[in-house]
């Protein structure tokens, strides 16, 4: 078994899973690949099973229903800890996270606890996105920076976690099961003194299929942001792993 796990949640991604798998395999990372599929009605799960048969390093978890992208990430995180992986990389399946950027993440792995792919470190990162999607993304970045004090791209799912230094308990303090998982987990990691760095990434338009972020999901994320802010004011210690988070967050300059 490799010490690195690449985790990818899926829901209705039949047009993307094979392409992404072949890209990752071709890059010859010393890593296993885990897909967590939420009972995709388009047959994504069947394609993933075929890929797992073809590639020994591909693993698949089938869940019974769509339970939220944050919940899927927690399933991948628990899988990685339970099997003693040292490094976990999470990414989307829709083609917006370039697999070749993983080498930059791995290069920083020994210098920090968390690496985040950031859409805000280069001017051309969102050139192919629609105006509405860019506005929604930048509004979310403004709110998480202003309300939570997170200077990083807090809604990005393209991350690396050093599981040898990041305790599972930190993730278990996160309550959000949807897209709010990303900013809430990064807030918990920051307040618990995790060393965080960023890698500049350029996000192309989705390869195939439709974005899972709709108005309802955006509203849930916004509600979770405000409830998290209230929770910080009333119960700050709730977000601290024992013995951590008592000082100033350890911020590392973005690379």
Short mmCIF file of N, CA, C and O in Angstrom, two decimals, residues 18-29 33 55 99:
data_model
loop_
_atom_site.label_atom_id
_atom_site.label_comp_id
_atom_site.label_asym_id
_atom_site.label_seq_id
_atom_site.Cartn_x
_atom_site.Cartn_y
_atom_site.Cartn_z
N UNK A 18 -13.42 8.14 -15.83
CA UNK A 18 -12.41 7.37 -16.56
C UNK A 18 -11.27 8.26 -17.01
O UNK A 18 -10.08 7.91 -16.88
N UNK A 19 -11.61 9.44 -17.52
CA UNK A 19 -10.58 10.39 -17.97
C UNK A 19 -9.65 10.76 -16.81
O UNK A 19 -8.41 10.73 -16.96
N UNK A 20 -10.22 11.10 -15.65
CA UNK A 20 -9.40 11.50 -14.52
C UNK A 20 -8.53 10.34 -14.02
O UNK A 20 -7.35 10.53 -13.72
N UNK A 21 -9.10 9.15 -13.96
CA UNK A 21 -8.32 8.00 -13.51
C UNK A 21 -7.13 7.75 -14.42
O UNK A 21 -6.00 7.54 -13.94
N UNK A 22 -7.35 7.78 -15.72
CA UNK A 22 -6.25 7.53 -16.66
C UNK A 22 -5.19 8.63 -16.56
O UNK A 22 -3.99 8.36 -16.69
N UNK A 23 -5.62 9.87 -16.33
CA UNK A 23 -4.65 10.95 -16.15
C UNK A 23 -3.79 10.72 -14.91
O UNK A 23 -2.56 10.88 -14.96
N UNK A 24 -4.42 10.34 -13.81
CA UNK A 24 -3.68 10.11 -12.58
C UNK A 24 -2.74 8.92 -12.71
O UNK A 24 -1.59 8.96 -12.27
N UNK A 25 -3.20 7.85 -13.33
CA UNK A 25 -2.37 6.66 -13.52
C UNK A 25 -1.18 6.99 -14.41
O UNK A 25 -0.04 6.57 -14.14
N UNK A 26 -1.41 7.77 -15.47
CA UNK A 26 -0.34 8.12 -16.41
C UNK A 26 0.75 8.95 -15.75
O UNK A 26 1.92 8.88 -16.15
N UNK A 27 0.39 9.75 -14.75
CA UNK A 27 1.38 10.59 -14.06
C UNK A 27 2.26 9.78 -13.10
O UNK A 27 3.25 10.29 -12.59
N UNK A 28 1.87 8.55 -12.84
CA UNK A 28 2.68 7.60 -12.06
C UNK A 28 3.03 8.13 -10.66
O UNK A 28 4.15 7.97 -10.18
N UNK A 29 2.07 8.76 -10.03
CA UNK A 29 2.26 9.10 -8.62
C UNK A 29 2.28 7.81 -7.80
O UNK A 29 1.57 6.85 -8.11
N UNK A 33 -5.80 5.51 -5.22
CA UNK A 33 -6.88 6.42 -5.61
C UNK A 33 -8.19 5.87 -5.05
O UNK A 33 -8.56 4.72 -5.30
N UNK A 55 -7.33 -1.28 -12.63
CA UNK A 55 -6.18 -0.67 -11.96
C UNK A 55 -6.16 -1.10 -10.49
O UNK A 55 -7.09 -0.78 -9.73
N UNK A 99 -4.56 17.32 -12.40
CA UNK A 99 -3.78 16.30 -11.70
C UNK A 99 -2.29 16.60 -11.63
O UNK A 99 -1.63 16.23 -10.65
#
